[in-house]
CSV table of C-alpha atoms and ligand atoms in Angstrom, one decimal:
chain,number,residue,atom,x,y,z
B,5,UNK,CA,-36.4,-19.9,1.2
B,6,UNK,CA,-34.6,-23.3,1.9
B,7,UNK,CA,-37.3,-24.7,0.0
B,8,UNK,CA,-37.2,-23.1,-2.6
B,9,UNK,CA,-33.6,-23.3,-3.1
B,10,UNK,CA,-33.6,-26.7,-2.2
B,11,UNK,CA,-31.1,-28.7,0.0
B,12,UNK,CA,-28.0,-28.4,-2.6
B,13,UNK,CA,-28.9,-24.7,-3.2
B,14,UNK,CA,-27.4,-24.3,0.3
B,15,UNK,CA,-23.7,-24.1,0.5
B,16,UNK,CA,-24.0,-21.0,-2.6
B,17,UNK,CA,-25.8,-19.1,0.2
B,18,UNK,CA,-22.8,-18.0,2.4
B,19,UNK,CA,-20.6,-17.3,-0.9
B,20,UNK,CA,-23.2,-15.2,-2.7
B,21,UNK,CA,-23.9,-13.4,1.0
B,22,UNK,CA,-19.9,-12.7,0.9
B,23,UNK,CA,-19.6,-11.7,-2.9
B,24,UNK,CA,-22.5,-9.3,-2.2
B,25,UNK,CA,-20.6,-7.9,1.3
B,26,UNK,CA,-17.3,-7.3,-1.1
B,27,UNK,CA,-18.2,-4.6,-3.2
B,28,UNK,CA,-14.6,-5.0,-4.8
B,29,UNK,CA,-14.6,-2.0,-7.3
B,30,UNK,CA,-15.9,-0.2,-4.3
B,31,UNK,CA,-13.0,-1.1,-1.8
B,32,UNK,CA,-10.7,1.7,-1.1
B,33,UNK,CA,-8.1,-0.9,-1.1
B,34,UNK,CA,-9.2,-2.1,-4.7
B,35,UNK,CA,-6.8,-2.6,-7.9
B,36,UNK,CA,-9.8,-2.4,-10.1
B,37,UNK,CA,-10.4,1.1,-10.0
B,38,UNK,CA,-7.1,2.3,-10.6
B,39,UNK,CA,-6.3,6.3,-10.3
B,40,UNK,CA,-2.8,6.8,-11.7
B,41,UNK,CA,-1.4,5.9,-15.1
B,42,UNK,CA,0.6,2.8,-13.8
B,43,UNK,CA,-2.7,1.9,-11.6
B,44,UNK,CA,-4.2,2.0,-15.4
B,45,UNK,CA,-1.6,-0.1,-17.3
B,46,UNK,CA,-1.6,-2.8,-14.2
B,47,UNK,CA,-5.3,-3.0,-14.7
B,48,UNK,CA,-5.5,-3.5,-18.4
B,49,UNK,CA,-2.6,-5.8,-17.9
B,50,UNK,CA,-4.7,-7.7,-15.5
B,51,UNK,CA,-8.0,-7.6,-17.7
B,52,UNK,CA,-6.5,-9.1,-20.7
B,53,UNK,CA,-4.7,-12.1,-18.6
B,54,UNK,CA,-7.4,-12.4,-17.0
B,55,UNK,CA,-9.5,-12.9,-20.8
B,56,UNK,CA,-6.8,-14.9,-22.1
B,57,UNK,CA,-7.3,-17.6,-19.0
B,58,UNK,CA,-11.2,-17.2,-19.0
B,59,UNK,CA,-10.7,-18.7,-22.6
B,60,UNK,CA,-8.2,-21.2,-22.0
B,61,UNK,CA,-10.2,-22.5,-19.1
B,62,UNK,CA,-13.5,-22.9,-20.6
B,63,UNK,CA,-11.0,-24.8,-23.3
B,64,UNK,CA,-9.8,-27.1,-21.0
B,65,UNK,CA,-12.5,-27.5,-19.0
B,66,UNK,CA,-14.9,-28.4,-22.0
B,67,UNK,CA,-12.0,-31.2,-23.3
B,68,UNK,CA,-12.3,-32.2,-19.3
B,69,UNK,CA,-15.9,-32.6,-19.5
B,70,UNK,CA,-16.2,-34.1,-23.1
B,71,UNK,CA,-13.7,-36.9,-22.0
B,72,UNK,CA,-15.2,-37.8,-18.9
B,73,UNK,CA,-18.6,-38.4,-20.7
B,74,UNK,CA,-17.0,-39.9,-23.9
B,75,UNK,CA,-14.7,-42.1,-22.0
B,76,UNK,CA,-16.1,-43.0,-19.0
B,77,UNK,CA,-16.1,-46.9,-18.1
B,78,UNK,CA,-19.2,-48.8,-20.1
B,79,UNK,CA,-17.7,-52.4,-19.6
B,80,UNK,CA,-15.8,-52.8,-16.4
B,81,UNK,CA,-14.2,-56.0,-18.7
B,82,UNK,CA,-12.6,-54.3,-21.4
B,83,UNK,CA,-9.5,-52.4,-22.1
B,84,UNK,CA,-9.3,-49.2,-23.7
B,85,UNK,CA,-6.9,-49.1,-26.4
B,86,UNK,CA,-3.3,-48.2,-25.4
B,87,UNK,CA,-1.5,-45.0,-27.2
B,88,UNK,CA,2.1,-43.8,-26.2
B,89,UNK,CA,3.2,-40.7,-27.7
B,90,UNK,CA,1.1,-38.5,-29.9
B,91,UNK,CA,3.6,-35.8,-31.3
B,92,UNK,CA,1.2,-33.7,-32.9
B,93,UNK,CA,-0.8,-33.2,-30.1
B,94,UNK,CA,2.4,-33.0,-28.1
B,95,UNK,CA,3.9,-30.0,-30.0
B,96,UNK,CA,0.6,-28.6,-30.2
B,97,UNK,CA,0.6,-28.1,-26.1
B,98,UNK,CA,3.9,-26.8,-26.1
B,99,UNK,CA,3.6,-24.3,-29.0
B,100,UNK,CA,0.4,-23.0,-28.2
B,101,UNK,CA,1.4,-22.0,-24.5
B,102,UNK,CA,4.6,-20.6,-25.6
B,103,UNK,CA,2.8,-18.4,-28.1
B,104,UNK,CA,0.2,-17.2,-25.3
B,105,UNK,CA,3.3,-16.6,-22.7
B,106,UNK,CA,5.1,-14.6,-25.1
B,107,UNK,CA,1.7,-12.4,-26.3
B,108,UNK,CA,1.7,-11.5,-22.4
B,109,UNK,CA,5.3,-11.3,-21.9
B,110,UNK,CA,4.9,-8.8,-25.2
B,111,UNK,CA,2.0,-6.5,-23.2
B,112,UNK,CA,4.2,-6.9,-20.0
B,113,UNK,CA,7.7,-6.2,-19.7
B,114,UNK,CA,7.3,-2.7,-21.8
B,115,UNK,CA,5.0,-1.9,-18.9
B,116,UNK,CA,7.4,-2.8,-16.1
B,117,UNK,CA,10.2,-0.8,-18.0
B,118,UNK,CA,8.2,2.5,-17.9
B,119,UNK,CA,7.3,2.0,-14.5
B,120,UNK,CA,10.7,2.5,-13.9
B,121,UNK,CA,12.0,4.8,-16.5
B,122,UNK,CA,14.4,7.4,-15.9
B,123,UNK,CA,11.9,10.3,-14.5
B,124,UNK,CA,11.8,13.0,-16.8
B,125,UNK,CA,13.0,16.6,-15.3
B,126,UNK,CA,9.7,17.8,-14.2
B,127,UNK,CA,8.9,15.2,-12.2
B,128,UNK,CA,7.9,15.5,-8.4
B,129,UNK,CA,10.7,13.5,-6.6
B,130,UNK,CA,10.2,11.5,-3.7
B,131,UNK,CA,12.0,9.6,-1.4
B,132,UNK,CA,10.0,6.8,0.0
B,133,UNK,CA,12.2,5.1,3.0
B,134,UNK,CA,10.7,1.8,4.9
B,135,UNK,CA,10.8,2.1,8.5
B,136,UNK,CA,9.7,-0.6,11.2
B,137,UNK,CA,6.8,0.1,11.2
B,138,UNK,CA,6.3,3.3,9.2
B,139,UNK,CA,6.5,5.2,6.3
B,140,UNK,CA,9.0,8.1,5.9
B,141,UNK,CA,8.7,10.4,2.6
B,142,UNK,CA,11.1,12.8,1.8
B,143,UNK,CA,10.9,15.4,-1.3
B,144,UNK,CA,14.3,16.3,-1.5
B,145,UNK,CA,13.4,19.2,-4.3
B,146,UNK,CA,10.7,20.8,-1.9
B,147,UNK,CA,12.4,20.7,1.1
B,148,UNK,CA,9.8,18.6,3.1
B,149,UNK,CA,10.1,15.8,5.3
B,150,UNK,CA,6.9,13.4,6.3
B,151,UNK,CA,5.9,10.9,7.8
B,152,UNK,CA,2.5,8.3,7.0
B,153,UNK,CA,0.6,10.6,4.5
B,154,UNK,CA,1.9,11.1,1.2
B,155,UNK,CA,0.8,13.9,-0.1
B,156,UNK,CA,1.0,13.8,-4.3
B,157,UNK,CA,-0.4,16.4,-7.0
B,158,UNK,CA,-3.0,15.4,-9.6
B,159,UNK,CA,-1.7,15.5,-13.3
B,160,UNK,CA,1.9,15.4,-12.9
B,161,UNK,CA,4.4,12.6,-13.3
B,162,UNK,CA,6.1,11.6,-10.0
B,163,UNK,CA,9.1,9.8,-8.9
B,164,UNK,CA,9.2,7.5,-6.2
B,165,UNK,CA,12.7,6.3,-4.7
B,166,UNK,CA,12.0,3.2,-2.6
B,167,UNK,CA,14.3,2.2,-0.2
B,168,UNK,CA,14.5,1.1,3.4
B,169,UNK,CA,16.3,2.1,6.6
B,170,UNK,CA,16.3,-1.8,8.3
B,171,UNK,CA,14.8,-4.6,7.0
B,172,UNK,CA,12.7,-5.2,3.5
B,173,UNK,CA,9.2,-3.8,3.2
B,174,UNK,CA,7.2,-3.5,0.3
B,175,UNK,CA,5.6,0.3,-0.8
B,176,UNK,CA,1.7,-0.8,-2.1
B,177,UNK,CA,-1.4,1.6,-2.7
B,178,UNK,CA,-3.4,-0.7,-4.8
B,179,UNK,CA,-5.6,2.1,-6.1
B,180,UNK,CA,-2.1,4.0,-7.6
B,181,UNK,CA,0.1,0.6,-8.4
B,182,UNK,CA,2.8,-1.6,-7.4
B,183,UNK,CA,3.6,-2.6,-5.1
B,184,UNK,CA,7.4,-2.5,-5.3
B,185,UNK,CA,9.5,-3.6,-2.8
B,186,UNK,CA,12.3,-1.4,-0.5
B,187,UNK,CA,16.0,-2.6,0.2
B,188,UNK,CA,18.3,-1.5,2.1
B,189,UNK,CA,21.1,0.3,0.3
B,190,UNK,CA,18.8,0.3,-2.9
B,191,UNK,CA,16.6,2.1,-4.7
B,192,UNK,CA,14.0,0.9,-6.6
B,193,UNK,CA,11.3,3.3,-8.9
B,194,UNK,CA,8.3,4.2,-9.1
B,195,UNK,CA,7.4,6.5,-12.2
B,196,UNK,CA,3.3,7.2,-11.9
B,197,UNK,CA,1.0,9.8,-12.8
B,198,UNK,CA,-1.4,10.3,-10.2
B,199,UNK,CA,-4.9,10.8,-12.6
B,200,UNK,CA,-7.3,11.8,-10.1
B,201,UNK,CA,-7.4,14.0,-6.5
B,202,UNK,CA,-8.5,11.8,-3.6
B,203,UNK,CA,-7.1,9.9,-0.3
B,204,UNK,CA,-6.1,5.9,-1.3
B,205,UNK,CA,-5.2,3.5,1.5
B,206,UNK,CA,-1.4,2.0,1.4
B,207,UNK,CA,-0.2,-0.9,3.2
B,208,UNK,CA,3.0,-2.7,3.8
B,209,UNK,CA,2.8,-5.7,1.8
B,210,UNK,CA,6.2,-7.6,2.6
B,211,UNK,CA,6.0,-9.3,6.2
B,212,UNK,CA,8.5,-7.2,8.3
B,213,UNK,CA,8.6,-8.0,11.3
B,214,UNK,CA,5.5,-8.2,14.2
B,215,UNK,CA,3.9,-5.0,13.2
B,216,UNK,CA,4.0,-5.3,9.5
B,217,UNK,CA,0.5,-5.7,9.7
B,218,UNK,CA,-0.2,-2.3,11.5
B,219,UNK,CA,2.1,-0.4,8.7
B,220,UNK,CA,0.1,1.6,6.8
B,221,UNK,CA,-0.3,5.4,5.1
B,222,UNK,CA,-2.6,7.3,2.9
B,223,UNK,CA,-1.6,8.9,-0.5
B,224,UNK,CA,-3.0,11.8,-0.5
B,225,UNK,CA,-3.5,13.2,-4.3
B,226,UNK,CA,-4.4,17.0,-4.6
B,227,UNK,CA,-5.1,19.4,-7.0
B,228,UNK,CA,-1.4,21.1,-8.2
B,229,UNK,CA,-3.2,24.1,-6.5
B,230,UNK,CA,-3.8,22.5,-2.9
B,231,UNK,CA,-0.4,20.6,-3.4
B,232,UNK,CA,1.6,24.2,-3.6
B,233,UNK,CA,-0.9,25.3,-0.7
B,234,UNK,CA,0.2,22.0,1.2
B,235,UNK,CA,4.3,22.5,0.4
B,236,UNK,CA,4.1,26.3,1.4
B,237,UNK,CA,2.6,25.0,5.0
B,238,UNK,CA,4.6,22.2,5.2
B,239,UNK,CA,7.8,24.5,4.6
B,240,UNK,CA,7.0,27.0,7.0
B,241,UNK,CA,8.8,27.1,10.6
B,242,UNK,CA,7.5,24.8,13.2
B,243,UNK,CA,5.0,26.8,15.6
B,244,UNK,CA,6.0,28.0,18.6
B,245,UNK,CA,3.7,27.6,21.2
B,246,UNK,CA,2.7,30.5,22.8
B,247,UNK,CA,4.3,31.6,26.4
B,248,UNK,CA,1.9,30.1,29.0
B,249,UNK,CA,-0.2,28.2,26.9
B,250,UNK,CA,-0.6,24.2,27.6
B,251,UNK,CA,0.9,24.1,24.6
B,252,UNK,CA,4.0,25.7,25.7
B,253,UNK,CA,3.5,23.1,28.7
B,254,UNK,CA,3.9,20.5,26.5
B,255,UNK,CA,6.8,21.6,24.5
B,256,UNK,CA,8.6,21.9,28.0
B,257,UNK,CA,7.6,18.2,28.2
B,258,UNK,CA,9.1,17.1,24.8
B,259,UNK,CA,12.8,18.2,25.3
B,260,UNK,CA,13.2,16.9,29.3
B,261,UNK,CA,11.9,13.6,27.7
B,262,UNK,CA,13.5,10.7,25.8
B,263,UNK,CA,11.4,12.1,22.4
B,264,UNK,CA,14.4,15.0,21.6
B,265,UNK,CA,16.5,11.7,20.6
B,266,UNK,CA,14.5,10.4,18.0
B,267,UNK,CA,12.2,13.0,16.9
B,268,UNK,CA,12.8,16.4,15.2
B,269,UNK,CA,10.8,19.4,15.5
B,270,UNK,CA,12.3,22.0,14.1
B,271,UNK,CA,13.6,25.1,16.1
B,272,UNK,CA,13.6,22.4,19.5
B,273,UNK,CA,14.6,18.8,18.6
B,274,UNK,CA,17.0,16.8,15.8
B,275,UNK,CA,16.3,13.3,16.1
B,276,UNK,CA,16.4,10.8,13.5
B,277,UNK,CA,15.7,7.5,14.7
B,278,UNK,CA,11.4,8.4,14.7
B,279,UNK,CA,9.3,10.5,12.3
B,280,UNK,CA,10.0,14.6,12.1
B,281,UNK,CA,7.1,15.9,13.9
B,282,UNK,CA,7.2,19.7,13.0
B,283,UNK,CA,3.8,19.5,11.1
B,284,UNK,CA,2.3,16.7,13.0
B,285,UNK,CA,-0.8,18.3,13.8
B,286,UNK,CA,-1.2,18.8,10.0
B,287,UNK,CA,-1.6,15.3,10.1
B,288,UNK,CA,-4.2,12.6,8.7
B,289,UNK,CA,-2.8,9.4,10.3
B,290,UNK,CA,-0.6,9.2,13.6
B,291,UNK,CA,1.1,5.5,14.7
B,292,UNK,CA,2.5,4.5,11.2
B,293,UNK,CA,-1.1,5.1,9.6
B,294,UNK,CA,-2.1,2.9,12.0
B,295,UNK,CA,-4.5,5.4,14.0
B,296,UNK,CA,-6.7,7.8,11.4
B,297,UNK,CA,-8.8,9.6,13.7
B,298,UNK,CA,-11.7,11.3,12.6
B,299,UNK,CA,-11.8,14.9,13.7
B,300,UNK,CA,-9.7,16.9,16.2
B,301,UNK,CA,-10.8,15.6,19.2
B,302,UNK,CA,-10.1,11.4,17.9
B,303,UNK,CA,-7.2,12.6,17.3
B,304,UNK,CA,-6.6,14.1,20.6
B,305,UNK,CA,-7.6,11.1,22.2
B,306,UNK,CA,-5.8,8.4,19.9
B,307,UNK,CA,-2.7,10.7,20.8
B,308,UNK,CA,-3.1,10.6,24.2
B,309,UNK,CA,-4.1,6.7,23.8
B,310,UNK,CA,-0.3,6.0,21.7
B,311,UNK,CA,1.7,8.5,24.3
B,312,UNK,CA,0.8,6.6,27.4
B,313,UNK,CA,1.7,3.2,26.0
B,314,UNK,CA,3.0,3.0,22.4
B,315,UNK,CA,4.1,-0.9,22.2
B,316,UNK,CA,0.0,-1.6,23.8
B,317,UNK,CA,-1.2,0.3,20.4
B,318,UNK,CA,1.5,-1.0,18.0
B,319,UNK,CA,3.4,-4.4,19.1
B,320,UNK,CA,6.8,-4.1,19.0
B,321,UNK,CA,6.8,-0.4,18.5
B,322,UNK,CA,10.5,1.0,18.8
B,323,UNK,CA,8.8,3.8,20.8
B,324,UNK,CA,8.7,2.3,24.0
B,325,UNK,CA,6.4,3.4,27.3
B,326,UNK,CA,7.6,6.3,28.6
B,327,UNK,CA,5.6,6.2,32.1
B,328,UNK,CA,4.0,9.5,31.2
B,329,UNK,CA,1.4,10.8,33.8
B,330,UNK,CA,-1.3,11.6,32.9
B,331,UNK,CA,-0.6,15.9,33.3
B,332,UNK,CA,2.4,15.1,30.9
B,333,UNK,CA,0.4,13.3,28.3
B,334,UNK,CA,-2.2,16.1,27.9
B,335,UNK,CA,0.4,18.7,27.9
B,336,UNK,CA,2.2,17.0,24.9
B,337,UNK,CA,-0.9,16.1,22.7
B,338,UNK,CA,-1.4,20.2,23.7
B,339,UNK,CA,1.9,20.9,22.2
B,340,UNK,CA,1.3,18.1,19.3
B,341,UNK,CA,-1.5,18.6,18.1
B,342,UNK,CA,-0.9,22.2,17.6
B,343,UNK,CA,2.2,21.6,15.6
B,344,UNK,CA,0.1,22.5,12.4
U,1,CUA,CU1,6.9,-3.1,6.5
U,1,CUA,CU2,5.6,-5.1,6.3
């Protein structure tokens, strides 16, 4: 193989081995296959930059190249003649550039101002608050609180309020748009419509403190059908655990412990400080999307993992270890987990 390539062949080995290994319209994290009408618009906006500096490149590279052979130094002894100032050409790389900045500025800004429109009056409100280190969405027409997945309905326009309850994060699910940052004490849009149903990967993408790396969530986009189905159980009452059950164990567990004070569940607990956990069993991703276990009993386990030592899963978790034994962890990932 080396010899066929040849000694200077070499170094494009590793760097074609790693552009094969990075599928990139295949990542789940990937911009280039957007699925929402602002994923669309950044993409196009993205593909025509990106044609405008493949041009200019090969421009100024081919100049580069013709002037190093032209010019290069024949006669060690002689000078090249000496110009100062060429106005045409002067104007010519000012005006030029300005004309290509303003083309893009032209495609761009419109873009940014819809992305932010006023929503119009059917659209599916959101509130998107920035926690350290987790996601909290609110729909304040639906009456449903969430935290980590965000659940979204194919087809319709939505309306994302960003805004954060400590420090500044940054809302980002490449495969829908952005990303867009959230303030405290603002609010910054979104205005998408999600195209297609599937499950798209978000991540924090403003550093925010140690964990900002392990802040994540799924968008979860659903047919308008499943959406309803999904509102309708996340609306219903909290389930109560049936008399006896290790579930009922568990629940007995949650309100002597510290959890009442941050977390609600509704009919037992009104916290506010963590994420509302009356559906939490419902849920995809537990931790801040950090832990996405697959199937019931991962899940089970990754519970039990983040109960007996939160900060050990997530550094700097605000959820701190609350010595748990090991009877008191099962009973509560019982309870949890059934909290469908
Ligand atoms: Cu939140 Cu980075």
């Amino acid at each position: 193989m080396a010899g066929v390539i040849g000694q200077r062949g070499l170094p494009v080995l590793p760097l074609a081995a790693f552009l094969a290994g990075c599928d990139l319209a295949r990542s789940p994290a990937s911009t280039l296959v957007p699925k929402s009408d602002f994923g669309q618009e950044s993409h196009r906006l993205f593909t025509l930059v990106l044609w405008i500096d493949v041009v200019i490149f090969l421009i100024v590279a081919g100049i580069l190249v013709a002037a190093i052979i032209r010019f290069r130094e024949r006669d060690p002894a002689a000078l090249p003649p000496q110009v100062r100032g060429n106005p045409r050409l002067e104007l010519t790389w000012t005006i030029l550039p300005a004309v290509v900045l303003t083309v893009i500025a032209f495609q761009t800004v419109p873009a940014i101002f819809k992305s932010q429109a006023a929503p119009a009056p059917d659209a599916l409100r959101v509130r998107v608050i920035g926690h350290q280190w987790w996601w909290e969405f609110e729909y304040p027409g639906l009456g449903v609180r969430t935290a980590s997945d965000l659940y979204l309905p194919a087809g319709k326009p939505v309306f994302l309020e960003l805004t954060s309850q400590d420090v500044i994060h940054a809302f980002w699910v490449p495969q829908l748009g952005g990303k867009r940052d959230t303030v405290p004490g603002q609010k910054n849009r979104i205005l998408m419509t999600p195209t297609t149903p599937g499950e798209y990967p978000g991540q924090c993408a403003e550093f925010c403190g140690e964990s900002h790396a392990n802040m994540r969530h799924w968008a979860v986009v659903l047919p308008p059908a499943d959406f309803d189905a999904w509102v309708a159980r996340q609306k219903s009452p909290a389930v109560e655990p049936a008399e006896g059950s290790p579930a009922a164990k568990g629940r007995e567990v949650f309100l002597q412990k510290q959890c009442v004070g941050c977390h609600t569940i509704q009919g037992a607990s009104a916290g506010g400080l963590g994420p509302d956990l009356s559906h939490f069993g419902s849920r995809k991703t537990i931790a801040g999307g950090m832990l996405a276990p697959k199937g019931p009993e991962a899940f089970a386990g990754d519970l039990a993992r983040w109960l007996r030592n939160p900060p050990a899963v997530k550094p700097g978790s605000l959820m701190p270890n609350l010595r748990l034994t090991d009877v008191e962890v099962a009973a509560l990932v019982a309870y949890l987990t059934s909290l469908k």
